[in-house]
C-alpha positions as a printed NumPy array, in Angstrom:
array([[116.314, 113.367,  55.615],
       [113.889, 111.568,  57.923],
       [113.362, 107.925,  57.217],
       [109.793, 106.608,  57.787],
       [109.649, 103.511,  59.906],
       [106.775, 101.133,  59.751],
       [105.852,  98.508,  62.302],
       [106.488,  94.964,  61.352],
       [103.367,  93.206,  60.089],
       [101.676,  90.875,  62.542],
       [101.811,  87.238,  61.752],
       [ 98.484,  85.922,  60.363],
       [ 96.066,  84.535,  62.895],
       [ 95.54 ,  80.867,  62.75 ],
       [ 91.901,  79.999,  63.23 ],
       [ 91.368,  76.888,  65.223],
       [ 88.318,  74.73 ,  64.852],
       [ 87.099,  76.03 ,  68.236],
       [ 87.241,  79.731,  67.217],
       [ 85.405,  79.386,  63.879],
       [ 81.626,  80.279,  64.167],
       [ 79.691,  77.348,  62.84 ],
       [ 76.168,  78.696,  63.326],
       [ 74.074,  81.854,  63.779],
       [ 74.574,  83.49 ,  67.124],
       [ 71.736,  83.972,  69.569],
       [ 72.391,  87.686,  69.583],
       [ 71.793,  87.981,  65.836],
       [ 68.905,  85.47 ,  65.921],
       [ 67.034,  87.722,  68.389],
       [ 66.689,  90.331,  65.622],
       [ 64.21 ,  87.988,  63.916],
       [ 62.539,  86.638,  67.018],
       [ 59.408,  87.792,  68.904],
       [ 60.377,  88.408,  72.55 ],
       [ 57.954,  87.077,  75.196],
       [ 57.529,  89.893,  77.714],
       [ 55.724,  90.543,  80.953],
       [ 53.368,  93.369,  81.795],
       [ 55.083,  96.197,  83.744],
       [ 55.803,  95.146,  87.294],
       [ 55.62 ,  97.302,  90.439],
       [ 57.241,  96.703,  93.821],
       [ 54.871,  99.131,  95.624],
       [ 51.87 ,  96.776,  95.284],
       [ 50.987,  95.172,  98.621],
       [ 48.218,  92.797,  99.724],
       [ 46.015,  95.718, 100.92 ],
       [ 44.085,  93.519, 103.327],
       [ 42.481,  96.584, 104.974],
       [ 40.892,  97.719, 101.706],
       [ 39.744,  94.145, 101.011],
       [ 38.186,  93.502, 104.44 ],
       [ 36.434,  96.813, 105.141],
       [ 32.743,  96.797, 104.134],
       [ 32.332,  99.706, 101.724],
       [ 29.253, 101.827, 102.062],
       [ 27.925, 103.946,  99.143],
       [ 27.732, 107.656, 100.113],
       [ 25.626, 109.394,  97.395],
       [ 25.785, 112.783,  99.068],
       [ 29.538, 112.801,  99.534],
       [ 29.22 , 112.775, 103.34 ],
       [ 28.286, 110.203, 106.028],
       [ 26.791, 111.193, 109.401],
       [ 27.317, 108.978, 112.412],
       [ 24.366, 109.41 , 114.776],
       [ 24.992, 108.205, 118.308],
       [ 23.275, 108.436, 121.67 ],
       [ 24.327, 111.392, 123.676],
       [ 27.245, 110.518, 125.942],
       [ 29.52 , 112.359, 128.344],
       [ 33.291, 112.008, 128.437],
       [ 34.301, 110.148, 131.518],
       [ 37.961, 109.2  , 130.777],
       [ 41.143, 111.131, 130.108],
       [ 42.298, 112.124, 126.618],
       [ 45.735, 112.526, 125.049],
       [ 47.723, 115.698, 124.691],
       [ 50.784, 116.874, 122.707],
       [ 53.869, 118.512, 123.987],
       [ 56.704, 120.681, 122.686],
       [ 60.259, 120.039, 123.886],
       [ 63.128, 122.523, 124.072],
       [ 66.238, 120.737, 125.235],
       [ 65.263, 118.947, 128.424],
       [ 62.305, 121.227, 129.07 ],
       [ 58.86 , 119.978, 128.156],
       [ 55.717, 122.18 , 127.846],
       [ 52.182, 121.32 , 127.008],
       [ 50.619, 123.056, 124.017],
       [ 47.793, 125.142, 125.486],
       [ 45.238, 124.181, 122.796],
       [ 45.957, 120.489, 123.46 ],
       [ 44.488, 120.791, 126.993],
       [ 41.155, 120.568, 125.191],
       [ 41.848, 116.886, 124.909],
       [ 41.074, 116.615, 128.645],
       [ 37.372, 115.56 , 128.786],
       [ 36.231, 118.393, 130.993],
       [ 37.929, 120.928, 128.707],
       [ 36.679, 119.626, 125.382],
       [ 35.126, 122.349, 123.353],
       [ 36.566, 125.079, 125.491],
       [ 37.798, 127.914, 123.25 ],
       [ 39.3  , 130.613, 125.413],
       [ 42.963, 130.683, 124.348],
       [ 43.91 , 133.096, 127.106],
       [ 42.607, 130.841, 129.847],
       [ 44.213, 127.784, 128.263],
       [ 47.55 , 129.55 , 128.085],
       [ 47.325, 130.542, 131.716],
       [ 46.443, 126.987, 132.661],
       [ 49.295, 125.533, 130.583],
       [ 51.806, 127.849, 132.43 ],
       [ 50.784, 126.312, 135.747],
       [ 52.013, 122.813, 134.848],
       [ 55.223, 121.735, 136.518],
       [ 57.666, 119.251, 135.016],
       [ 58.679, 116.196, 137.1  ],
       [ 60.676, 112.994, 136.413],
       [ 60.273, 109.552, 137.934],
       [ 62.576, 106.543, 137.93 ],
       [ 61.309, 102.99 , 137.164],
       [ 59.435, 101.625, 140.132],
       [ 58.585, 105.021, 141.696],
       [ 54.991, 105.744, 142.617],
       [ 53.408, 108.683, 140.991],
       [ 50.223, 108.485, 143.049],
       [ 49.038, 106.138, 145.787],
       [ 45.547, 104.691, 146.032],
       [ 43.389, 106.191, 148.773],
       [ 45.236, 109.515, 148.898],
       [ 43.493, 112.758, 148.085],
       [ 43.095, 113.42 , 144.348],
       [ 44.818, 116.825, 144.138],
       [ 46.843, 116.734, 140.928],
       [ 46.349, 116.323, 137.186],
       [ 49.163, 114.295, 135.499],
       [ 50.119, 114.556, 131.822],
       [ 52.588, 111.903, 130.636],
       [ 55.106, 113.568, 128.288],
       [ 57.363, 110.548, 127.869],
       [ 57.559, 107.071, 129.377],
       [ 55.288, 104.261, 130.414],
       [ 53.369, 103.787, 133.703],
       [ 51.01 , 101.13 , 135.061],
       [ 47.748, 101.556, 137.058],
       [ 47.515,  99.045, 139.881],
       [ 44.948,  98.278, 142.52 ],
       [ 44.383,  95.701, 145.252],
       [ 42.796,  92.278, 144.721],
       [ 39.284,  91.681, 146.049],
       [ 40.206,  88.885, 148.466],
       [ 43.797,  89.743, 149.468],
       [ 46.285,  92.544, 149.412],
       [ 48.06 ,  91.399, 146.178],
       [ 48.319,  93.965, 143.451],
       [ 46.16 ,  93.847, 140.344],
       [ 47.236,  95.532, 137.172],
       [ 44.371,  97.778, 135.881],
       [ 45.986,  99.221, 132.78 ],
       [ 48.874, 100.915, 131.133],
       [ 49.462, 104.565, 130.208],
       [ 52.121, 106.074, 127.974],
       [ 53.111, 109.176, 126.019],
       [ 50.289, 111.691, 125.683],
       [ 47.964, 109.968, 128.2  ],
       [ 46.725, 111.745, 131.324],
       [ 44.987, 110.897, 134.58 ],
       [ 43.525, 112.851, 137.502],
       [ 41.292, 114.972, 135.261],
       [ 38.413, 114.632, 137.706],
       [ 40.161, 117.214, 139.791],
       [ 38.689, 119.85 , 137.491],
       [ 35.162, 118.865, 138.556],
       [ 35.897, 120.343, 141.97 ],
       [ 35.046, 117.335, 144.101],
       [ 36.887, 118.07 , 147.354],
       [ 36.418, 114.512, 148.703],
       [ 37.688, 112.733, 145.574],
       [ 40.447, 110.144, 146.242],
       [ 42.731, 108.106, 143.999],
       [ 41.045, 104.822, 143.129],
       [ 44.297, 103.255, 141.978],
       [ 48.057, 103.623, 142.345],
       [ 50.307, 104.624, 139.405],
       [ 53.829, 103.3  , 139.185],
       [ 56.521, 104.234, 136.61 ],
       [ 57.715, 101.263, 134.496],
       [ 60.37 , 103.308, 132.646],
       [ 62.029, 106.666, 133.206],
       [ 59.035, 108.88 , 132.963],
       [ 58.614, 112.617, 132.456],
       [ 55.297, 114.105, 133.468],
       [ 53.728, 117.579, 133.773],
       [ 51.622, 118.124, 136.863],
       [ 48.889, 120.628, 137.718],
       [ 48.255, 120.966, 141.462],
       [ 44.695, 121.663, 142.562],
       [ 45.697, 125.063, 144.062],
       [ 47.092, 126.139, 140.721],
       [ 43.897, 125.181, 138.875],
       [ 41.781, 127.084, 141.379],
       [ 43.923, 130.132, 140.895],
       [ 43.379, 130.11 , 137.152],
       [ 39.65 , 129.217, 137.537],
       [ 39.124, 132.186, 139.852],
       [ 40.475, 134.532, 137.177],
       [ 38.506, 133.212, 134.217],
       [ 34.796, 132.897, 134.512],
       [ 34.573, 131.209, 131.089],
       [ 36.596, 128.298, 132.457],
       [ 34.436, 127.912, 135.527],
       [ 31.208, 127.956, 133.528],
       [ 32.501, 125.467, 130.94 ],
       [ 33.584, 122.896, 133.517],
       [ 30.383, 123.355, 135.539],
       [ 28.263, 122.842, 132.467],
       [ 29.982, 119.573, 131.573],
       [ 29.922, 118.181, 135.083],
       [ 26.208, 118.867, 135.785],
       [ 24.83 , 116.637, 132.896],
       [ 21.346, 117.777, 134.016],
       [ 22.024, 115.307, 136.991],
       [ 20.928, 112.406, 134.834],
       [ 22.645, 109.031, 135.579],
       [ 24.851, 107.476, 132.931],
       [ 25.804, 103.918, 132.039],
       [ 29.385, 102.641, 131.951],
       [ 29.826, 103.968, 128.427],
       [ 28.907, 107.537, 129.427],
       [ 25.476, 107.395, 127.708],
       [ 22.455, 108.682, 129.602],
       [ 20.655, 105.716, 131.076],
       [ 17.272, 104.581, 129.757],
       [ 14.99 , 104.214, 132.754],
       [ 12.773, 101.16 , 133.065],
       [ 11.15 ,  98.964, 135.702],
       [ 11.488,  95.179, 135.779],
       [ 10.537,  92.33 , 138.06 ],
       [  7.667,  94.274, 139.6  ],
       [  4.256,  93.116, 140.616],
       [  0.948,  94.889, 140.757],
       [  0.505,  98.275, 139.122],
       [  3.391, 100.559, 140.257],
       [  3.862, 103.724, 138.286],
       [  6.293, 103.178, 135.43 ],
       [  9.256, 105.525, 134.9  ],
       [  9.322, 107.809, 131.883],
       [ 12.344, 108.07 , 129.693],
       [ 13.657, 109.035, 126.304],
       [ 16.82 , 108.342, 124.267],
       [ 18.828, 111.484, 123.763],
       [ 21.045, 111.933, 120.72 ],
       [ 24.222, 113.89 , 120.075],
       [ 23.308, 117.407, 119.002],
       [ 26.304, 117.686, 116.691],
       [ 26.996, 114.221, 115.338],
       [ 30.209, 113.737, 113.377],
       [ 30.098, 113.805, 109.629],
       [ 32.752, 112.172, 107.438],
       [ 33.258, 113.841, 104.053],
       [ 34.808, 111.824, 101.324],
       [ 38.528, 112.462, 100.918],
       [ 40.253, 112.379,  97.495],
       [ 43.513, 111.241,  96.049],
       [ 44.275, 112.45 ,  92.552],
       [ 46.887, 112.622,  89.844],
       [ 47.164, 113.526,  86.169],
       [ 48.409, 110.806,  83.882],
       [ 50.156, 112.008,  80.745],
       [ 50.747, 109.872,  77.688],
       [ 52.3  , 111.121,  74.419],
       [ 49.973, 110.571,  71.504],
       [ 52.779, 109.02 ,  69.473],
       [ 53.219, 106.355,  72.104],
       [ 49.498, 105.756,  72.314],
       [ 49.214, 105.505,  68.529],
       [ 52.262, 103.458,  67.539],
       [ 53.354, 101.323,  70.462],
       [ 50.246,  99.447,  71.449],
       [ 51.19 ,  95.889,  70.411],
       [ 51.042,  93.559,  72.155],
       [ 50.062,  95.634,  75.148],
       [ 48.038,  98.839,  75.219],
       [ 50.426, 101.521,  76.568],
       [ 47.667, 103.738,  77.971],
       [ 46.044, 100.781,  79.804],
       [ 49.369,  99.741,  81.326],
       [ 50.148, 103.286,  82.445],
       [ 46.649, 103.573,  83.884],
       [ 46.848, 100.209,  85.705],
       [ 50.002, 101.096,  87.556],
       [ 48.68 , 104.541,  88.405],
       [ 45.546, 103.056,  89.902],
       [ 47.666, 100.636,  91.935],
       [ 49.65 , 103.561,  93.368],
       [ 46.441, 105.405,  94.202],
       [ 45.023, 102.375,  95.992],
       [ 48.194, 102.076,  98.041],
       [ 47.843, 105.705,  98.995],
       [ 44.182, 105.194,  99.849],
       [ 45.054, 102.465, 102.327],
       [ 47.8  , 104.615, 103.806],
       [ 45.323, 107.458, 104.43 ],
       [ 42.72 , 105.116, 105.965],
       [ 45.343, 104.244, 108.568],
       [ 47.264, 107.48 , 109.098],
       [ 45.11 , 110.475, 108.022],
       [ 44.769, 112.783, 111.051],
       [ 41.212, 113.592, 110.168],
       [ 39.642, 110.146, 109.565],
       [ 42.577, 107.64 , 109.824],
       [ 41.999, 104.747, 112.191],
       [ 45.162, 105.314, 114.243],
       [ 44.118, 108.895, 115.039],
       [ 40.412, 108.338, 115.523],
       [ 40.413, 105.369, 117.859],
       [ 38.967, 106.382, 121.261],
       [ 41.595, 106.772, 123.955],
       [ 39.755, 104.384, 126.199],
       [ 40.261, 101.735, 123.581],
       [ 44.064, 101.941, 123.589],
       [ 46.226,  99.723, 125.741],
       [ 49.978,  99.391, 126.285],
       [ 52.217,  96.371, 126.303],
       [ 53.996,  96.012, 129.609],
       [ 56.637,  93.611, 128.256],
       [ 57.664,  95.526, 125.077],
       [ 57.027,  93.028, 122.286],
       [ 53.404,  91.92 , 121.736],
       [ 52.545,  88.883, 123.776],
       [ 49.588,  86.467, 123.834],
       [ 48.438,  88.206, 126.99 ],
       [ 48.425,  91.55 , 125.249],
       [ 46.279,  90.267, 122.36 ],
       [ 43.836,  88.65 , 124.859],
       [ 43.434,  92.029, 126.572],
       [ 43.013,  93.73 , 123.202],
       [ 40.234,  91.485, 121.855],
       [ 38.465,  91.313, 125.204],
       [ 37.726,  95.048, 124.972],
       [ 35.016,  94.588, 122.359],
       [ 32.464,  92.098, 121.231],
       [ 32.997,  90.223, 118.012],
       [ 36.531,  91.188, 117.09 ],
       [ 36.88 ,  90.05 , 113.457],
       [ 40.345,  91.145, 112.364],
       [ 43.706,  92.233, 113.777],
       [ 45.918,  94.313, 111.539],
       [ 49.638,  94.711, 112.183],
       [ 52.876,  95.558, 110.425],
       [ 54.599,  92.375, 109.197],
       [ 57.455,  92.964, 111.649],
       [ 54.974,  93.233, 114.529],
       [ 53.475,  89.933, 113.404],
       [ 56.945,  88.41 , 113.443],
       [ 57.588,  89.78 , 116.904],
       [ 54.304,  88.248, 118.131],
       [ 55.321,  84.94 , 116.604],
       [ 58.706,  85.015, 118.45 ],
       [ 56.929,  85.633, 121.727],
       [ 54.619,  82.696, 121.078],
       [ 57.604,  80.481, 120.244],
       [ 59.371,  81.566, 123.432],
       [ 56.313,  80.52 , 125.468],
       [ 55.737,  77.321, 123.538],
       [ 52.371,  78.545, 122.286],
       [ 50.956,  77.786, 118.851],
       [ 49.031,  80.833, 117.612],
       [ 47.285,  78.844, 114.907],
       [ 46.094,  79.986, 111.504],
       [ 42.951,  80.496, 109.443],
       [ 42.222,  80.156, 105.773],
       [ 41.133,  83.322, 104.053],
       [ 40.492,  83.014, 100.304],
       [ 43.11 ,  80.24 ,  99.988],
       [ 45.737,  82.156, 102.134],
       [ 46.865,  80.625, 105.352],
       [ 46.885,  83.631, 107.756],
       [ 48.35 ,  83.556, 111.316],
       [ 45.626,  83.919, 113.922],
       [ 44.997,  84.291, 117.588],
       [ 41.873,  82.865, 119.202],
       [ 40.615,  82.205, 115.701],
       [ 40.967,  85.882, 114.714],
       [ 43.176,  86.425, 111.668],
       [ 46.217,  88.718, 112.082],
       [ 46.457,  90.432, 108.689],
       [ 49.568,  92.218, 107.522],
       [ 49.367,  95.979, 106.908],
       [ 52.604,  97.696, 106.047],
       [ 50.89 , 101.111, 106.304],
       [ 50.922, 100.948, 110.092],
       [ 54.063, 102.903, 110.839],
       [ 57.174, 101.809, 112.747],
       [ 58.698, 104.704, 114.743],
       [ 62.35 , 105.598, 114.925],
       [ 62.318, 103.832, 118.332],
       [ 61.281, 100.642, 116.62 ],
       [ 57.779, 100.574, 118.036],
       [ 54.491, 100.017, 116.278],
       [ 50.785,  99.293, 116.904],
       [ 48.337,  96.477, 116.361],
       [ 44.726,  97.296, 115.485],
       [ 41.756,  95.07 , 116.361],
       [ 38.363,  95.855, 114.848],
       [ 34.838,  94.824, 114.309],
       [ 33.416,  95.774, 110.858],
       [ 30.052,  96.511, 109.232],
       [ 27.086,  98.835, 109.592],
       [ 24.819,  96.126, 111.032],
       [ 27.529,  95.249, 113.478],
       [ 28.167,  98.831, 114.683],
       [ 31.668,  98.472, 113.499],
       [ 34.217, 100.141, 111.147],
       [ 33.206, 100.844, 107.624],
       [ 34.802, 102.257, 104.446],
       [ 33.041, 105.081, 102.615],
       [ 32.983, 105.66 ,  98.872],
       [ 30.682, 106.686,  96.095],
       [ 29.834, 104.573,  93.125],
       [ 28.365, 105.574,  89.763],
       [ 30.886, 108.371,  89.219],
       [ 31.21 , 109.899,  85.754],
       [ 33.798, 107.904,  83.674],
       [ 34.083, 105.358,  86.526],
       [ 36.97 , 102.967,  86.054],
       [ 36.614, 101.013,  89.372],
       [ 34.156, 101.467,  92.208],
       [ 34.942, 104.848,  93.759],
       [ 37.63 , 105.69 ,  91.152],
       [ 37.222, 107.426,  87.844],
       [ 39.431, 108.402,  84.912],
       [ 38.537, 111.55 ,  83.048],
       [ 39.913, 112.659,  79.683],
       [ 41.394, 116.174,  79.973],
       [ 42.406, 116.795,  76.449],
       [ 45.54 , 116.981,  74.237],
       [ 47.927, 119.871,  74.54 ],
       [ 49.998, 121.653,  71.959],
       [ 52.866, 119.132,  72.534],
       [ 50.566, 116.261,  71.54 ],
       [ 50.448, 114.945,  75.088],
       [ 47.197, 113.334,  76.235],
       [ 46.107, 114.006,  79.841],
       [ 43.833, 111.91 ,  82.08 ],
       [ 42.633, 112.97 ,  85.557],
       [ 42.65 , 109.902,  87.838],
       [ 40.662, 110.321,  91.089],
       [ 39.613, 108.058,  93.955],
       [ 37.178, 109.156,  96.675],
       [ 37.114, 107.428, 100.117],
       [ 36.994, 107.784, 103.844],
       [ 36.336, 105.546, 106.908],
       [ 33.947, 105.854, 109.826],
       [ 33.999, 104.277, 113.339],
       [ 30.342, 103.84 , 114.258],
       [ 30.81 , 103.288, 117.988],
       [ 34.018, 103.698, 120.015],
       [ 34.492, 100.057, 120.975],
       [ 34.426,  98.976, 117.318],
       [ 38.202,  99.418, 117.159],
       [ 41.09 ,  99.187, 119.667],
       [ 44.829,  99.593, 119.458],
       [ 47.716,  97.843, 121.278],
       [ 50.277, 100.684, 121.219],
       [ 54.061, 101.082, 121.582],
       [ 54.918,  97.415, 120.983],
       [ 58.563,  96.77 , 120.269],
       [ 59.429,  95.142, 116.954],
       [ 63.229,  95.36 , 117.346],
       [ 64.865,  91.916, 116.752],
       [ 65.87 ,  90.394, 120.088],
       [ 69.393,  89.198, 120.662]])
């Protein structure tokens, strides 16, 4: 017969004075208290200086046309490459970025021309071309950085004329067929550089096979034999400083036949709120309003990102190639910013990633230079030459830890950069943004369509410039 065993009873706990609860606990008290709470917070919200500083122009027709004087491309464009292992090839359609091939639409001729490019590599310090030699090659820079140098006016010392990097090209005048053309500058590799070259003989071979190519280049180089100014615009003829009654020249101002039009882009989302939440949980804060406020903030962040990075109208992609410069030292220096702002009249703002601003500050500290600051709406903003350097986290940093700095002039009256939007939208919530009720579905969920319409336009090319490929990596 089994005998049941029971554990011995525990001795009674003796409560000390310290363990006896003498008052209501805070945890229990909170059941009767009204909690003070904040509105919903959001880490994504940034300063959005670009949206705040762009002048916004009302576009009632949904599109904005930029009319300019007729001009002819005189510089070199930027092309894109495809890489397979160590082999680099130019994408045939990208050859249309060369000024004398812009608008050319014969894919067969472009493919034949692309096949004639030869890949070459150069070590730092090597000359790619030498000033005074015959111009007989087109160069496309696939990877690396080079400098253009010339001779000083009064001695034989070298003068740096500019920097070129990935996607840039030079020697495009070869296509014009000038047999006496010579290099007006030397080009030296600053880093290990990979280029694609098109010899003059190879171009003539392709041009002899494709009449469309010959006719296109000849049509762009003729210009009706009218002289142009340094911006590529046809000169306006006039007579000055004359006496008597000499015959006055006749002239007219020609316009672009196909001016660019910017259509408003859109960012949209559908906000869903359950009717039970909207009905019962609106004290002390309106749930729908809080949901909408955060949604609008996210859309505004996306709007600024698109204004910087959109391939169709974004500022980084639409800045003229002649308004882009490279930093020879790596990090942005005071000299680089001087070069950047000197390329245009009336530079008003410089936009840069916060890490790029920090890199510039380190360079100033290293040189013992005080960049200064300006007051904008109560904010002390770092500045250079009195021009504020505003943070813009939408400017990307590449995997190689490089970024860009954007300098611009703004306003329609100033022939600068402007933002585009349309006001007076149905159910407008903010200028250029509306919220439209879409109904309630069978699950009692309320839907709202939230839309913002926007774009940006660069009125003349020198309204904006970019300092490219600056290093933002912390220095040891």
